[in-house]
Amino acid sequence: MNPGNLRVNRDGGLIKIAGDLTLGSFRRLLAAIHQATEEKGFADITLDFSATASAFPAPMCALLAICARLRDERDVDLTLIRPTEGKLRRLFANANWAHLATPRKFEGSTWQPTDVMPARRFSSPEEQENIVRQIVDAVLSSPAGLTRRDLAAFEWTVFEIADNVLRHADSPQGGFVQLSQYPTRQQVEFVVADAGRGIPQTMRTTRPGLSDAEALGLSIERGITSTEAGMGHGLFGTQQASRVGTGSFAIHSGYASIGSESGLRDETIPVVGTLVVVRLDYSEPEALWQALEDRDRFDSADYVELRYEDETDDVLNFVVTKEVGSVGSRFSGRSARTKIENLLAMYPSYPIHVDFDGISVISSSFADEFLGKLFVRIGALRFMTAIQLRGVSPTVRSVLDRAILQRVQQEAKNN
């Protein structure tokens, strides 16, 4: 989008944002916040998005990191006014932007989509690991249909970029991450932002004299980190994966940026900390995995293996109580079925034990969406050999049997 579409006006501690907040324009907003707080010393800041036309995860996560730093380190009182336009106004709530920017005013997002992840904050290895699991689970719950290795490559890139925040950023506030998917383009995007030292300052601890642009360029070279050569693979490997198909990669830090389309650039407005935006193209199976050089180094136990593979037998364990938030909605049934379909594609020779232990009742709509549609989609023979039900009470079994029968009858009637 045209960076000129964004208009930022400051009147004391009131900052009005109009137009489109994009990756090409967000530095203007950061400059206005810096001027109000650091140069003018305002301790009460209002971010007025009422006239904003559009906003995207990357610039918003960078903003959230700055807001957290101002609250924690400068005791700045922040107020956010959501956009007037209805869809964007709801997005500020659903994507968790409003809450993370001004947690005292807005409650956390209650939106629970299965195939994306609203913005989240992490500041410890445990929180980082949990967020990475949520992100991978969201992709597994989507119709994206990544191969097993491509999903492992995706998991590795997310973990590495998030891990950089904890290892190098020196940010007490931790980092912010968000996942988006674009199924029609067969792309998945994740954003990681922090308001820590930033790549240029970090790289200059062992390489004094680097310009900000030189530091960013060096950071994506193979085997380069701020501490020693031979250990830096995260940014390098992620950039490799982003080059597949129509993928893209961008870093904003200090007075510089680097991107797939824009190349390495000096910037007139600095970004405190680091913003990394990664969009991966999964349209060609196995391409993401093949793009990672030295991929044997990363071939360790991944999310799918640890969560689903049985320790003693060649089967997958799918525990319904762990996989769905509710057994009373069609939406939850669709998410569970999509996971099963993706697992069947990843493990074509493994049966799946679908465990209903601890579940005494399910809705007919859940049963239809989950196993009724799965039965007709993969066929009776494949279903009977690949799906093995466990821990099913007589009540639940009767609902499942009826759902499968009715779905088969409906399909026969339609055909």
Coordinates of C-alpha atoms in Angstrom, one line a residue, residues 166-368:
L166 CA 14.6 -14.1 24.6
R167 CA 18.3 -14.7 23.7
H168 CA 19.3 -11.4 22.1
A169 CA 16.7 -8.6 22.5
D170 CA 17.3 -8.0 26.2
S171 CA 13.7 -6.9 26.5
P172 CA 12.0 -7.1 29.9
Q173 CA 8.7 -6.9 28.2
G174 CA 9.4 -10.0 26.0
G175 CA 7.9 -10.2 22.6
F176 CA 4.6 -10.1 20.7
V177 CA 3.6 -12.6 18.1
Q178 CA 0.6 -13.1 15.8
L179 CA -0.3 -15.7 13.1
S180 CA -2.4 -15.1 10.0
Q181 CA -3.3 -17.4 7.1
Y182 CA -4.2 -16.7 3.5
P183 CA -5.6 -20.0 2.2
T184 CA -6.4 -18.8 -1.3
R185 CA -2.8 -17.9 -1.8
Q186 CA -1.5 -20.9 0.2
Q187 CA 0.5 -18.7 2.5
V188 CA 0.9 -18.5 6.2
E189 CA 2.3 -15.4 7.9
F190 CA 3.7 -14.8 11.4
V191 CA 4.9 -11.6 13.0
V192 CA 7.3 -11.3 15.9
A193 CA 8.1 -7.9 17.5
D194 CA 10.0 -6.6 20.6
A195 CA 11.1 -3.3 22.0
G196 CA 14.5 -4.4 23.1
R197 CA 18.0 -3.5 22.0
G198 CA 17.4 -4.1 18.4
I199 CA 19.6 -6.0 15.9
P200 CA 22.0 -3.1 15.1
Q201 CA 22.9 -2.4 18.8
T202 CA 23.1 -6.2 19.5
M203 CA 25.4 -6.8 16.5
R204 CA 27.7 -3.9 17.4
T205 CA 28.6 -5.5 20.8
T206 CA 31.1 -7.7 18.9
R207 CA 31.4 -5.8 15.7
P208 CA 31.8 -2.1 16.5
G209 CA 31.3 0.5 13.7
L210 CA 28.6 -1.3 11.8
S211 CA 25.9 0.9 10.4
D212 CA 22.3 -0.1 11.1
A213 CA 21.9 -1.3 7.5
E214 CA 25.1 -3.2 7.6
A215 CA 24.1 -4.9 10.9
L216 CA 20.7 -6.1 9.4
G217 CA 22.5 -7.3 6.2
L218 CA 25.0 -9.3 8.3
S219 CA 22.3 -10.7 10.6
I220 CA 20.7 -12.8 7.9
E221 CA 24.0 -14.3 6.7
R222 CA 24.6 -17.9 7.5
G223 CA 26.3 -18.7 10.8
I224 CA 26.3 -15.1 12.1
T225 CA 25.1 -13.9 15.5
S226 CA 25.9 -11.1 17.9
T227 CA 28.2 -13.4 19.9
E228 CA 30.2 -15.7 17.6
A229 CA 30.3 -17.1 14.2
G230 CA 28.9 -20.6 13.4
M231 CA 25.9 -20.4 15.6
G232 CA 23.4 -18.1 13.8
H233 CA 20.9 -20.1 11.8
G234 CA 17.5 -18.6 12.8
L235 CA 17.3 -15.5 10.5
F236 CA 19.3 -17.2 7.8
G237 CA 17.2 -20.3 7.7
T238 CA 13.9 -18.4 7.9
Q239 CA 14.9 -16.2 5.0
Q240 CA 15.7 -19.3 3.0
A241 CA 12.2 -20.7 3.7
S242 CA 10.6 -17.4 2.8
R243 CA 12.2 -17.4 -0.7
V244 CA 10.0 -20.4 -1.7
G245 CA 7.4 -19.4 -4.2
T246 CA 5.7 -16.2 -3.3
G247 CA 6.9 -16.0 0.3
S248 CA 8.4 -12.9 1.8
F249 CA 10.6 -11.8 4.6
A250 CA 11.1 -8.4 6.3
I251 CA 13.1 -7.0 9.2
H252 CA 12.7 -3.5 10.7
S253 CA 15.2 -2.5 13.4
G254 CA 16.9 0.8 14.2
Y255 CA 17.4 3.1 11.3
A256 CA 17.2 0.3 8.7
S257 CA 15.0 -2.3 7.1
I258 CA 15.5 -5.3 4.9
G259 CA 12.9 -7.0 2.8
S260 CA 12.3 -9.4 0.0
E261 CA 10.8 -6.7 -2.2
S262 CA 12.6 -3.5 -0.9
G263 CA 16.0 -4.9 -0.3
L264 CA 18.3 -3.3 2.3
R265 CA 17.4 0.3 3.1
D266 CA 18.3 3.1 5.4
E267 CA 15.4 4.6 7.2
T268 CA 15.0 8.1 8.6
I269 CA 12.7 7.1 11.5
P270 CA 14.0 4.4 13.9
V271 CA 12.3 1.3 15.2
V272 CA 13.1 0.6 18.8
G273 CA 13.7 -3.1 19.1
T274 CA 13.0 -5.5 16.1
L275 CA 10.1 -6.4 14.0
V276 CA 10.3 -9.6 11.9
V277 CA 7.6 -10.5 9.3
V278 CA 7.7 -13.9 7.7
R279 CA 5.2 -15.1 5.0
L280 CA 5.7 -18.7 3.8
D281 CA 4.4 -20.2 0.6
Y282 CA 3.4 -23.9 1.1
S283 CA 1.9 -24.4 -2.4
E284 CA 4.7 -26.8 -3.4
P285 CA 4.9 -29.8 -1.0
E286 CA 8.2 -30.3 0.7
A287 CA 9.6 -27.1 -0.7
L288 CA 9.8 -25.3 2.7
W289 CA 11.8 -28.2 4.1
Q290 CA 14.1 -28.5 1.1
A291 CA 14.8 -24.8 1.3
L292 CA 16.5 -25.2 4.7
E293 CA 20.2 -25.9 4.3
D294 CA 21.7 -28.2 6.9
R295 CA 18.1 -29.3 7.6
D296 CA 19.4 -32.5 9.2
R297 CA 20.4 -30.3 12.1
F298 CA 16.8 -29.4 12.6
D299 CA 15.4 -32.9 12.2
S300 CA 14.5 -33.3 15.9
A301 CA 11.2 -34.3 17.6
D302 CA 8.6 -31.9 16.4
Y303 CA 5.1 -30.9 17.6
V304 CA 3.2 -33.6 15.7
E305 CA 5.5 -36.4 16.8
L306 CA 5.5 -35.4 20.5
R307 CA 1.7 -34.8 20.6
Y308 CA 0.3 -37.6 18.5
E309 CA 2.7 -40.5 18.0
D310 CA 2.4 -43.4 20.3
E311 CA 5.6 -44.2 22.2
T312 CA 5.2 -48.0 21.7
D313 CA 3.2 -48.6 18.6
D314 CA 2.8 -47.2 15.0
V315 CA -0.5 -45.4 15.8
L316 CA -1.5 -41.8 16.5
N317 CA -3.5 -40.9 19.6
F318 CA -6.1 -38.2 19.2
V319 CA -7.6 -37.4 22.6
V320 CA -10.8 -35.4 21.9
T321 CA -10.8 -33.6 25.2
K322 CA -7.4 -32.2 24.4
E323 CA -8.1 -31.3 20.8
V324 CA -11.4 -29.4 21.0
G325 CA -12.7 -26.7 23.3
S326 CA -16.3 -28.0 23.0
V327 CA -18.1 -31.1 21.8
G328 CA -21.3 -29.1 21.4
S329 CA -20.7 -27.1 18.3
R330 CA -20.3 -27.7 14.6
F331 CA -17.4 -25.3 14.6
S332 CA -15.4 -27.5 17.0
G333 CA -16.3 -30.6 15.0
R334 CA -14.9 -29.0 11.8
S335 CA -11.6 -28.2 13.5
A336 CA -11.3 -31.7 14.8
R337 CA -12.1 -33.3 11.4
T338 CA -9.5 -31.0 9.7
K339 CA -6.8 -32.1 12.1
I340 CA -7.7 -35.8 11.5
E341 CA -7.6 -35.3 7.7
N342 CA -4.2 -33.5 8.0
L343 CA -2.8 -36.3 10.2
L344 CA -4.1 -39.0 7.8
A345 CA -2.2 -37.3 5.0
M346 CA 1.0 -37.0 7.1
Y347 CA 0.8 -40.6 8.3
P348 CA -1.0 -42.6 5.5
S349 CA -0.1 -46.0 7.1
Y350 CA -0.9 -45.2 10.7
P351 CA -4.3 -45.8 12.3
I352 CA -5.6 -43.0 14.5
H353 CA -7.0 -43.9 17.9
V354 CA -9.8 -41.3 18.5
D355 CA -10.2 -41.3 22.3
F356 CA -13.6 -40.1 23.7
D357 CA -12.7 -41.0 27.3
G358 CA -14.2 -38.6 29.8
I359 CA -16.9 -37.4 27.4
S360 CA -20.5 -38.4 28.4
V361 CA -22.4 -36.5 25.8
I362 CA -21.9 -34.7 22.4
S363 CA -24.1 -32.8 20.2
S364 CA -25.5 -34.1 16.9
S365 CA -24.0 -31.2 15.0
F366 CA -20.5 -31.9 16.4
A367 CA -20.8 -35.6 15.6
D368 CA -21.9 -34.9 12.0

